[in-house]
PDB file of C-alpha atoms in Angstrom:
ATOM      1  CA  GLY A   1     -29.638  22.974 -19.960  1.00 95.00           C
ATOM      2  CA  PHE A   2     -26.885  25.563 -19.712  1.00 97.00           C
ATOM      3  CA  VAL A   3     -23.097  25.795 -19.505  1.00 96.00           C
ATOM      4  CA  THR A   4     -20.634  27.477 -17.182  1.00 96.00           C
ATOM      5  CA  THR A   5     -17.835  28.665 -19.439  1.00 94.00           C
ATOM      6  CA  SER A   6     -14.127  28.024 -19.062  1.00 93.00           C
ATOM      7  CA  THR A   7     -13.843  31.796 -18.495  1.00 94.00           C
ATOM      8  CA  ALA A   8     -15.895  31.359 -15.299  1.00 96.00           C
ATOM      9  CA  TYR A   9     -13.446  28.653 -14.192  1.00 96.00           C
ATOM     10  CA  PHE A  10     -10.394  30.858 -14.878  1.00 95.00           C
ATOM     11  CA  GLU A  11     -12.032  33.806 -13.059  1.00 96.00           C
ATOM     12  CA  PHE A  12     -12.746  31.503 -10.086  1.00 97.00           C
ATOM     13  CA  LEU A  13      -9.049  30.557  -9.902  1.00 97.00           C
ATOM     14  CA  GLU A  14      -7.999  34.219  -9.974  1.00 95.00           C
ATOM     15  CA  GLU A  15     -10.638  35.516  -7.530  1.00 96.00           C
ATOM     16  CA  THR A  16      -9.857  32.848  -4.942  1.00 97.00           C
ATOM     17  CA  GLY A  17      -6.076  33.008  -5.285  1.00 95.00           C
ATOM     18  CA  LEU A  18      -6.063  29.343  -6.247  1.00 96.00           C
ATOM     19  CA  ARG A  19      -4.019  29.870  -9.394  1.00 94.00           C
ATOM     20  CA  ALA A  20      -0.948  30.790  -7.343  1.00 94.00           C
ATOM     21  CA  LYS A  21      -1.563  28.004  -4.821  1.00 95.00           C
ATOM     22  CA  ILE A  22      -1.964  25.363  -7.545  1.00 95.00           C
ATOM     23  CA  LYS A  23       1.099  26.671  -9.368  1.00 93.00           C
ATOM     24  CA  GLY A  24       3.091  26.260  -6.149  1.00 93.00           C
ATOM     25  CA  LEU A  25       1.868  22.699  -5.629  1.00 93.00           C
ATOM     26  CA  LEU A  26       2.815  21.739  -9.187  1.00 92.00           C
ATOM     27  CA  LYS A  27       6.124  23.651  -9.343  1.00 89.00           C
ATOM     28  CA  ASP A  28       8.579  21.009  -8.135  1.00 88.00           C
ATOM     29  CA  LEU A  29       6.376  17.982  -8.713  1.00 89.00           C
ATOM     30  CA  ASP A  30       8.295  14.807  -9.559  1.00 91.00           C
ATOM     31  CA  ILE A  31       5.898  13.389 -12.138  1.00 90.00           C
ATOM     32  CA  SER A  32       7.511   9.929 -11.855  1.00 91.00           C
ATOM     33  CA  ASN A  33       6.626   9.778  -8.146  1.00 93.00           C
ATOM     34  CA  HIS A  34       3.039   8.508  -8.140  1.00 93.00           C
ATOM     35  CA  GLN A  35       2.485   9.249  -4.462  1.00 95.00           C
ATOM     36  CA  MET A  36       3.676  12.825  -4.898  1.00 94.00           C
ATOM     37  CA  VAL A  37       1.324  13.302  -7.881  1.00 94.00           C
ATOM     38  CA  ASN A  38      -1.584  11.780  -5.927  1.00 95.00           C
ATOM     39  CA  ASP A  39      -0.882  14.013  -2.922  1.00 95.00           C
ATOM     40  CA  ALA A  40      -0.724  17.162  -5.081  1.00 95.00           C
ATOM     41  CA  SER A  41      -3.941  16.133  -6.837  1.00 95.00           C
ATOM     42  CA  LYS A  42      -5.731  15.637  -3.530  1.00 97.00           C
ATOM     43  CA  LEU A  43      -4.600  19.018  -2.147  1.00 97.00           C
ATOM     44  CA  ILE A  44      -5.544  20.896  -5.323  1.00 97.00           C
ATOM     45  CA  LYS A  45      -8.973  19.275  -5.585  1.00 97.00           C
ATOM     46  CA  GLU A  46      -9.710  19.938  -1.893  1.00 97.00           C
ATOM     47  CA  ALA A  47      -8.710  23.592  -2.294  1.00 97.00           C
ATOM     48  CA  ILE A  48     -10.989  24.052  -5.306  1.00 97.00           C
ATOM     49  CA  ILE A  49     -13.935  22.348  -3.629  1.00 97.00           C
ATOM     50  CA  LYS A  50     -13.531  24.354  -0.395  1.00 97.00           C
ATOM     51  CA  ALA A  51     -13.097  27.745  -2.083  1.00 97.00           C
ATOM     52  CA  PRO A  52     -16.189  29.971  -2.140  1.00 97.00           C
ATOM     53  CA  LEU A  53     -17.860  30.822  -5.425  1.00 97.00           C
ATOM     54  CA  ASN A  54     -18.320  34.456  -6.392  1.00 96.00           C
ATOM     55  CA  PRO A  55     -21.817  35.397  -5.084  1.00 97.00           C
ATOM     56  CA  GLU A  56     -22.819  36.915  -8.449  1.00 97.00           C
ATOM     57  CA  PHE A  57     -21.789  33.737 -10.267  1.00 97.00           C
ATOM     58  CA  GLU A  58     -23.661  31.634  -7.714  1.00 97.00           C
ATOM     59  CA  GLU A  59     -26.835  33.693  -8.217  1.00 97.00           C
ATOM     60  CA  GLU A  60     -26.501  33.385 -11.989  1.00 97.00           C
ATOM     61  CA  ILE A  61     -26.266  29.576 -11.711  1.00 97.00           C
ATOM     62  CA  LYS A  62     -29.309  29.512  -9.441  1.00 97.00           C
ATOM     63  CA  SER A  63     -31.220  31.671 -11.914  1.00 97.00           C
ATOM     64  CA  TYR A  64     -30.442  29.387 -14.862  1.00 97.00           C
ATOM     65  CA  TYR A  65     -31.279  26.314 -12.792  1.00 97.00           C
ATOM     66  CA  THR A  66     -34.635  27.860 -11.862  1.00 96.00           C
ATOM     67  CA  ARG A  67     -35.340  28.460 -15.558  1.00 96.00           C
ATOM     68  CA  ILE A  68     -35.002  24.775 -16.392  1.00 95.00           C
ATOM     69  CA  SER A  69     -36.447  23.532 -13.091  1.00 95.00           C
ATOM     70  CA  PRO A  70     -38.694  26.055 -11.334  1.00 95.00           C
ATOM     71  CA  ASP A  71     -39.229  23.734  -8.358  1.00 94.00           C
ATOM     72  CA  HIS A  72     -35.584  22.533  -8.315  1.00 91.00           C
ATOM     73  CA  LYS A  73     -36.740  18.927  -8.407  1.00 91.00           C
ATOM     74  CA  MET A  74     -35.425  18.096 -11.885  1.00 93.00           C
ATOM     75  CA  LEU A  75     -32.477  15.740 -11.906  1.00 95.00           C
ATOM     76  CA  VAL A  76     -29.564  17.105 -13.926  1.00 96.00           C
ATOM     77  CA  ALA A  77     -26.201  15.866 -15.107  1.00 94.00           C
ATOM     78  CA  VAL A  78     -23.136  18.037 -14.543  1.00 95.00           C
ATOM     79  CA  ARG A  79     -20.679  17.121 -17.266  1.00 91.00           C
ATOM     80  CA  SER A  80     -17.137  18.336 -17.793  1.00 88.00           C
ATOM     81  CA  SER A  81     -15.816  19.756 -21.023  1.00 84.00           C
ATOM     82  CA  ALA A  82     -12.119  20.610 -21.003  1.00 75.00           C
ATOM     83  CA  THR A  83     -10.806  23.089 -23.569  1.00 67.00           C
ATOM     84  CA  ALA A  84      -8.116  20.588 -24.587  1.00 53.00           C
ATOM     85  CA  GLU A  85     -10.423  17.585 -24.725  1.00 50.00           C
ATOM     86  CA  ASP A  86     -10.233  16.430 -28.342  1.00 49.00           C
ATOM     87  CA  LEU A  87      -7.115  17.710 -30.065  1.00 46.00           C
ATOM     88  CA  PRO A  88      -5.260  16.078 -32.959  1.00 48.00           C
ATOM     89  CA  GLY A  89      -2.321  15.046 -30.760  1.00 49.00           C
ATOM     90  CA  ALA A  90      -4.033  14.676 -27.403  1.00 48.00           C
ATOM     91  CA  SER A  91      -7.326  13.682 -25.870  1.00 52.00           C
ATOM     92  CA  PHE A  92      -8.440  14.509 -22.347  1.00 55.00           C
ATOM     93  CA  ALA A  93     -11.793  12.804 -22.979  1.00 53.00           C
ATOM     94  CA  GLY A  94     -12.945  10.758 -20.006  1.00 57.00           C
ATOM     95  CA  GLN A  95     -10.360  12.214 -17.620  1.00 64.00           C
ATOM     96  CA  GLN A  96     -12.682  14.676 -15.916  1.00 79.00           C
ATOM     97  CA  ALA A  97     -15.702  13.951 -13.749  1.00 83.00           C
ATOM     98  CA  THR A  98     -19.372  13.765 -14.583  1.00 87.00           C
ATOM     99  CA  PHE A  99     -22.065  13.855 -11.914  1.00 91.00           C
ATOM    100  CA  LEU A 100     -25.438  12.259 -12.534  1.00 91.00           C
ATOM    101  CA  ASN A 101     -28.819  12.685 -10.856  1.00 93.00           C
ATOM    102  CA  VAL A 102     -27.908  16.006  -9.222  1.00 96.00           C
ATOM    103  CA  GLN A 103     -30.864  17.767  -7.606  1.00 96.00           C
ATOM    104  CA  GLY A 104     -31.166  21.122  -5.843  1.00 96.00           C
ATOM    105  CA  GLU A 105     -29.093  24.301  -5.828  1.00 96.00           C
ATOM    106  CA  LYS A 106     -26.640  23.215  -3.134  1.00 96.00           C
ATOM    107  CA  ASP A 107     -25.759  19.930  -4.862  1.00 97.00           C
ATOM    108  CA  LEU A 108     -25.575  21.655  -8.261  1.00 98.00           C
ATOM    109  CA  LEU A 109     -23.085  24.280  -7.030  1.00 98.00           C
ATOM    110  CA  GLN A 110     -21.026  21.579  -5.302  1.00 97.00           C
ATOM    111  CA  SER A 111     -20.997  19.419  -8.441  1.00 97.00           C
ATOM    112  CA  ILE A 112     -19.781  22.332 -10.570  1.00 97.00           C
ATOM    113  CA  LYS A 113     -16.810  22.833  -8.248  1.00 97.00           C
ATOM    114  CA  GLU A 114     -16.093  19.096  -8.193  1.00 96.00           C
ATOM    115  CA  CYS A 115     -16.256  19.088 -11.982  1.00 94.00           C
ATOM    116  CA  TRP A 116     -13.704  21.922 -12.082  1.00 95.00           C
ATOM    117  CA  ALA A 117     -11.537  20.137  -9.499  1.00 96.00           C
ATOM    118  CA  SER A 118     -11.464  17.012 -11.651  1.00 92.00           C
ATOM    119  CA  LEU A 119      -9.213  18.888 -14.079  1.00 91.00           C
ATOM    120  CA  PHE A 120      -6.514  18.028 -11.519  1.00 93.00           C
ATOM    121  CA  GLU A 121      -7.066  14.286 -11.206  1.00 91.00           C
ATOM    122  CA  SER A 122      -3.707  12.500 -10.902  1.00 91.00           C
ATOM    123  CA  ARG A 123      -3.904  11.105 -14.421  1.00 87.00           C
ATOM    124  CA  ALA A 124      -4.809  14.545 -15.824  1.00 86.00           C
ATOM    125  CA  ILE A 125      -1.790  16.135 -14.077  1.00 89.00           C
ATOM    126  CA  PHE A 126       0.434  13.407 -15.492  1.00 88.00           C
ATOM    127  CA  TYR A 127      -1.117  13.702 -18.964  1.00 81.00           C
ATOM    128  CA  CYS A 128      -0.675  17.501 -19.022  1.00 80.00           C
ATOM    129  CA  HIS A 129       2.967  17.052 -18.098  1.00 85.00           C
ATOM    130  CA  GLU A 130       3.542  14.335 -20.705  1.00 82.00           C
ATOM    131  CA  LYS A 131       1.880  16.383 -23.471  1.00 74.00           C
ATOM    132  CA  LYS A 132       3.624  19.580 -22.284  1.00 78.00           C
ATOM    133  CA  PHE A 133       0.369  21.438 -21.661  1.00 76.00           C
ATOM    134  CA  ASP A 134       0.375  24.455 -19.369  1.00 77.00           C
ATOM    135  CA  HIS A 135      -2.123  23.621 -16.602  1.00 80.00           C
ATOM    136  CA  PHE A 136      -3.402  27.196 -16.751  1.00 82.00           C
ATOM    137  CA  LYS A 137      -4.112  27.189 -20.461  1.00 78.00           C
ATOM    138  CA  VAL A 138      -6.392  24.173 -20.148  1.00 82.00           C
ATOM    139  CA  GLY A 139      -9.768  25.345 -18.904  1.00 86.00           C
ATOM    140  CA  ILE A 140     -12.949  23.523 -18.100  1.00 91.00           C
ATOM    141  CA  ALA A 141     -16.613  24.211 -18.611  1.00 92.00           C
ATOM    142  CA  ALA A 142     -19.424  22.495 -16.726  1.00 95.00           C
ATOM    143  CA  VAL A 143     -22.396  21.466 -18.838  1.00 95.00           C
ATOM    144  CA  ILE A 144     -25.629  21.249 -16.856  1.00 97.00           C
ATOM    145  CA  GLN A 145     -28.350  19.307 -18.643  1.00 95.00           C
ATOM    146  CA  GLU A 146     -31.562  17.540 -17.827  1.00 94.00           C
ATOM    147  CA  MET A 147     -30.991  13.893 -16.936  1.00 91.00           C
ATOM    148  CA  VAL A 148     -32.317  11.362 -19.364  1.00 87.00           C
ATOM    149  CA  GLN A 149     -32.944   7.959 -17.836  1.00 84.00           C
ATOM    150  CA  SER A 150     -31.861   6.115 -20.951  1.00 86.00           C
ATOM    151  CA  GLU A 151     -32.241   2.473 -21.844  1.00 90.00           C
ATOM    152  CA  VAL A 152     -29.186   2.702 -24.110  1.00 91.00           C
ATOM    153  CA  SER A 153     -26.405   5.297 -24.331  1.00 87.00           C
ATOM    154  CA  GLY A 154     -23.662   5.781 -26.836  1.00 86.00           C
ATOM    155  CA  VAL A 155     -21.191   7.939 -28.658  1.00 83.00           C
ATOM    156  CA  MET A 156     -20.591   8.217 -32.388  1.00 85.00           C
ATOM    157  CA  PHE A 157     -17.296   9.094 -34.015  1.00 85.00           C
ATOM    158  CA  THR A 158     -17.464  10.365 -37.602  1.00 89.00           C
ATOM    159  CA  ILE A 159     -13.805   9.398 -38.030  1.00 86.00           C
ATOM    160  CA  ASP A 160     -12.328   6.188 -36.641  1.00 85.00           C
ATOM    161  CA  PRO A 161     -10.630   7.461 -33.441  1.00 78.00           C
ATOM    162  CA  VAL A 162      -7.991   4.706 -33.506  1.00 82.00           C
ATOM    163  CA  THR A 163      -6.970   4.592 -37.184  1.00 86.00           C
ATOM    164  CA  ASN A 164      -8.096   8.109 -38.195  1.00 87.00           C
ATOM    165  CA  GLU A 165      -9.881   6.630 -41.248  1.00 90.00           C
ATOM    166  CA  LYS A 166     -12.359   9.192 -42.541  1.00 92.00           C
ATOM    167  CA  ASP A 167     -14.535   6.648 -44.367  1.00 95.00           C
ATOM    168  CA  LYS A 168     -15.576   4.885 -41.141  1.00 93.00           C
ATOM    169  CA  ILE A 169     -18.142   5.782 -38.512  1.00 93.00           C
ATOM    170  CA  ILE A 170     -17.694   4.159 -35.120  1.00 89.00           C
ATOM    171  CA  ILE A 171     -20.568   3.805 -32.635  1.00 89.00           C
ATOM    172  CA  GLU A 172     -19.977   2.578 -29.112  1.00 87.00           C
ATOM    173  CA  SER A 173     -22.956   1.897 -26.863  1.00 89.00           C
ATOM    174  CA  VAL A 174     -23.981   0.406 -23.535  1.00 89.00           C
ATOM    175  CA  TRP A 175     -27.216  -0.437 -21.771  1.00 89.00           C
ATOM    176  CA  GLY A 176     -28.446   2.299 -19.418  1.00 85.00           C
ATOM    177  CA  LEU A 177     -26.547   5.492 -18.640  1.00 82.00           C
ATOM    178  CA  GLY A 178     -23.365   6.191 -20.570  1.00 77.00           C
ATOM    179  CA  GLU A 179     -20.964   6.297 -17.623  1.00 74.00           C
ATOM    180  CA  MET A 180     -19.038   3.220 -18.764  1.00 74.00           C
ATOM    181  CA  ILE A 181     -18.302   4.950 -22.077  1.00 74.00           C
ATOM    182  CA  VAL A 182     -17.462   8.300 -20.475  1.00 68.00           C
ATOM    183  CA  GLN A 183     -15.038   6.586 -18.069  1.00 68.00           C
ATOM    184  CA  GLY A 184     -13.384   4.759 -20.951  1.00 69.00           C
ATOM    185  CA  LYS A 185     -14.334   1.324 -19.606  1.00 74.00           C
ATOM    186  CA  VAL A 186     -16.262   0.521 -22.802  1.00 73.00           C
TER     187      VAL A 186
END
């Protein structure tokens, strides 16, 4: 697999002028008005998804994809990794999107943009506001990795994530793909 860095995401926002547009949409947002937050989220995500990628970046992604899948038939997962995902006082884990069984250059490039756009889900906008995070200091990387059609998936915590006890290891698992864990449903 390979990763698009958070730097690539920040450069995308600058090159497309989206940083200013997003800042404007968030400026006078009444965070207690759920409809207003949902509307801003929708507009921001649409703008990110519609904006063109830098051609050099696009070619670099295609090149890396060809390295891991010369015929472009390999199924990949496009997973989000926010720079503020697992902090002592905040956790964005599970708030951004993951795309499974992605195949081909066109779908891969689209999934990367949708992954980036998921940084502005309604709950992520609200969470950033509540935790007093600057939306433009939280970046996002997209991790592209070969799909594994698993029988069982799980996550292991080397510290109890609820009690912070360092002498406990917590393992959560599900049958099949790990989407239920990633989404926080298990």
